[in-house]
Amino acid sequence: MTVSSLQIAVIGAGINGLVAANYLQRAGHQVTMLERSDRVGGACVSEFATIDGIRQDYALGASTLGLMQDFVWQETGLSDRLEIWATPHPDLVFFPGQKQPTQLYADASDLAREYAEKWGEHGDVAAYVTDEDRVVRFLQAGYRAGRPPTVDDAVAALGVDLASLWITGSARQLLDHYFTSERTKVHIAMDVSESGPVSVDEPYSAFIIPMMSSGSVFGGSYGFVKGGIWQITRELGRINQQLGVNLELSCAVHEVDPGNCTVRYENSDGDRLLRPDHIVFATDPQSAARLTGDTKLIGHTDGQKILGTSGKLNLMFRKPVQWKKGTDKPEADTAFRYFFATDTLADFERSTFAVIDGEDFTPGYFQVYCEGASMRRMGLDEPFDRLAVFFKNLGLGAQGAELPAVEAEVKEIILRHIANPEDCAWSRLLTPTDLQQTFGFPGGNIEHTMLVAGQCYFDRNYASDPQQRFYQLGEFENMSICGSGTYPCGSVAGTPAYMCVKELLPRLR
Ligand SMILES: Cc1cc2nc3c(=O)[nH]c(=O)nc-3n(C[C@H](O)[C@H](O)[C@H](O)COP(=O)(O)OP(=O)(O)OC[C@H]3O[C@@H](n4cnc5c(N)ncnc54)[C@H](O)[C@@H]3O)c2cc1C
């Protein structure tokens, strides 16, 4: 079948806009990308610090790669250009007062033994691992097919019991079904509130757990890109331009007219008008709705829950970080480390919600990504060692620079696990307010919207008739949306973009 080439405008050059443009251009269409910033990447970009007069790059937004599908990694052309690596070392989990960390072994029987030994877990760990794997494979098949989910599909593929446990149910029901130890439950509940204050009692909150393991680029694990994760968006921008995508930077789209499919934007030459055949919004849903001026869409997106409560602390060290506790394995310096401040689900929930009532910071958990050590494993020696700490819970109020006491507290929590804290030369705290201001994330939420019921699974769309076309924007047949607020979720993955384009392409013929 011949494909007639259509003009397509993609608004936003974050990972989703870039993946959408890549698939559309390779399918024979002419894509123009319009990006407000002066560089591609959105929330997947670098920044640099100057320490002792030496420049060191670091990841300003995202740090780790994991949720990307392997086929996106291959088909976009990224796999030919970049090197990635995931530590073979099990993740390490630390609860308050715990003498030695719990190692999260990939093998189910090793994991069950470790859980039992460290946390007194007597549940069915093997069943949990097997069932999660089935659910993940079901989700991945849907991603590949570009088939947005329905509960009926889940029931058909998994059966009523698994679908209600893993998709429609609450995380608490899921955790209580398989586990006995509060620490096991708290550790797994970490995924539920990763982007915002979502309760483990929320319907559909169980679904967030397999979703966060549904990447395939590292088989469900997380790792790093040589040079930094921003190489992904930077390189995809280059690949796209080589494919013929027309990339316009430093141009803010001000208005989109759905009636005659026009985009009004502004660049250094002034006001410009584009008349594409189709428009793909790769922005957050609120911005997309506002650009159309459609009152129904604006009302819908304004009514959504969008609060984010995650923060990030970047740290640089003059000498390689020496961890006080770990293992004797050579890769121990690259292991992901999770430090929990609470060890019961009740306290975990309290810390998740405390910041809604105005507190600046309530410690929940701290995920430490050993970026510098991982770069060294990939043969890249940088002037400074670096850690990225993604943590909970911060209120939406002040910027990181206005909270030196919080920055010092988070730093102290991490440095107490490090034998050479005196080598820490630099740090920078980002709060949800920084995320809102730097990346334009509404409410500072890294998913663009919260993963609460009504905004999860099949509800993560903005279409007037999602059964007809899930990624359509409102009632407008000539518009699609594929940012992080759409199914499945935010991350440096591009899955919403791939699924959106897969759905769209047959309709463009
Ligand atoms: C601190 C932090 C840590 C994170 N950690 C990780 C991590 O470790 N791993 C991971 O996978 N994910 C992580 N994430 C999430 C991940 O970075 C995002 O989900 C993802 O990058 C979002 O991609 P996107 O393309 O959907 O949207 P965005 O990156 O938000 O891109 C949208 C683009 O649209 C542009 N735009 C918006 N409005 C307009 C307009 N009117 N005109 C023109 N352009 C416009 C914006 O400038 C932006 O470039 C993190 C995010 C943050 C902030």
XYZ file of C-alpha atoms and ligand atoms in Angstrom, residues 11-17 34-37 41-44 60-66 229 251-254 282-284 287 291 312 369 390 430 435 439 441 446 448 482-484 490-493, ligand 1:
101
model
C 4.245 20.172 19.592
C 6.923 19.535 22.220
C 10.336 17.912 21.777
C 10.576 15.878 24.977
C 11.083 12.120 24.702
C 7.475 11.576 23.603
C 7.534 14.238 20.898
C 7.809 22.931 17.489
C 9.634 23.289 20.781
C 9.479 26.211 23.182
C 12.941 25.635 24.616
C 14.739 16.980 25.647
C 11.988 18.448 27.839
C 12.622 16.877 31.254
C 15.426 14.673 29.914
C 18.763 17.910 35.625
C 15.513 15.906 35.321
C 15.500 12.182 34.596
C 18.580 10.090 35.443
C 17.821 6.404 34.913
C 16.653 4.449 31.903
C 14.321 1.512 32.458
C 20.469 9.905 29.950
C 9.289 28.731 19.389
C 6.327 28.755 21.724
C 3.016 27.571 20.352
C 0.344 30.033 21.452
C 3.505 15.897 23.098
C 3.016 18.305 25.988
C 1.230 17.942 29.279
C -1.199 22.877 28.036
C -3.870 25.629 23.248
C 15.762 15.396 43.480
C 21.307 6.287 41.673
C 15.206 10.881 43.913
C 15.032 20.454 43.117
C 9.917 20.981 38.364
C 9.995 21.879 32.973
C 5.119 20.263 34.757
C 6.646 13.962 36.836
C 2.138 15.322 34.076
C 0.870 11.495 23.596
C 2.704 13.199 26.473
C 3.419 11.654 29.850
C 5.723 9.428 32.288
C 9.353 8.368 31.993
C 12.105 8.375 29.429
C 10.373 5.668 27.442
C 13.488 15.465 38.591
C 12.960 14.403 37.665
C 13.472 13.124 37.755
C 12.999 12.130 36.891
N 13.599 10.901 36.925
C 13.304 10.019 35.943
C 14.124 8.879 35.770
O 15.122 8.692 36.457
N 13.783 7.998 34.784
C 12.713 8.218 33.948
O 12.459 7.395 33.067
N 11.947 9.322 34.091
C 12.232 10.226 35.038
N 11.517 11.387 35.140
C 10.338 11.560 34.283
C 10.692 11.894 32.852
O 11.757 12.783 32.796
C 9.476 12.505 32.153
O 8.330 11.712 32.388
C 9.678 12.596 30.660
O 10.955 13.130 30.344
C 8.569 13.445 30.079
O 8.655 13.403 28.676
P 7.506 14.042 27.761
O 8.037 14.060 26.386
O 6.212 13.355 27.987
O 7.295 15.507 28.302
P 8.301 16.710 28.532
O 9.678 16.222 28.740
O 7.659 17.530 29.602
O 8.291 17.464 27.145
C 7.266 18.335 26.756
C 7.894 19.395 25.861
O 6.851 20.215 25.355
C 7.345 21.538 25.308
N 6.201 22.455 25.289
C 5.221 22.560 26.219
N 4.336 23.517 25.852
C 4.766 24.009 24.664
C 4.300 25.031 23.789
N 3.191 25.724 24.052
N 5.010 25.283 22.659
C 6.140 24.572 22.348
N 6.613 23.616 23.174
C 5.954 23.333 24.309
C 8.184 21.659 26.570
O 9.108 22.728 26.473
C 8.861 20.292 26.608
O 10.108 20.301 25.944
C 11.970 12.410 35.962
C 11.462 13.713 35.871
C 11.974 14.707 36.694
C 11.471 16.102 36.533
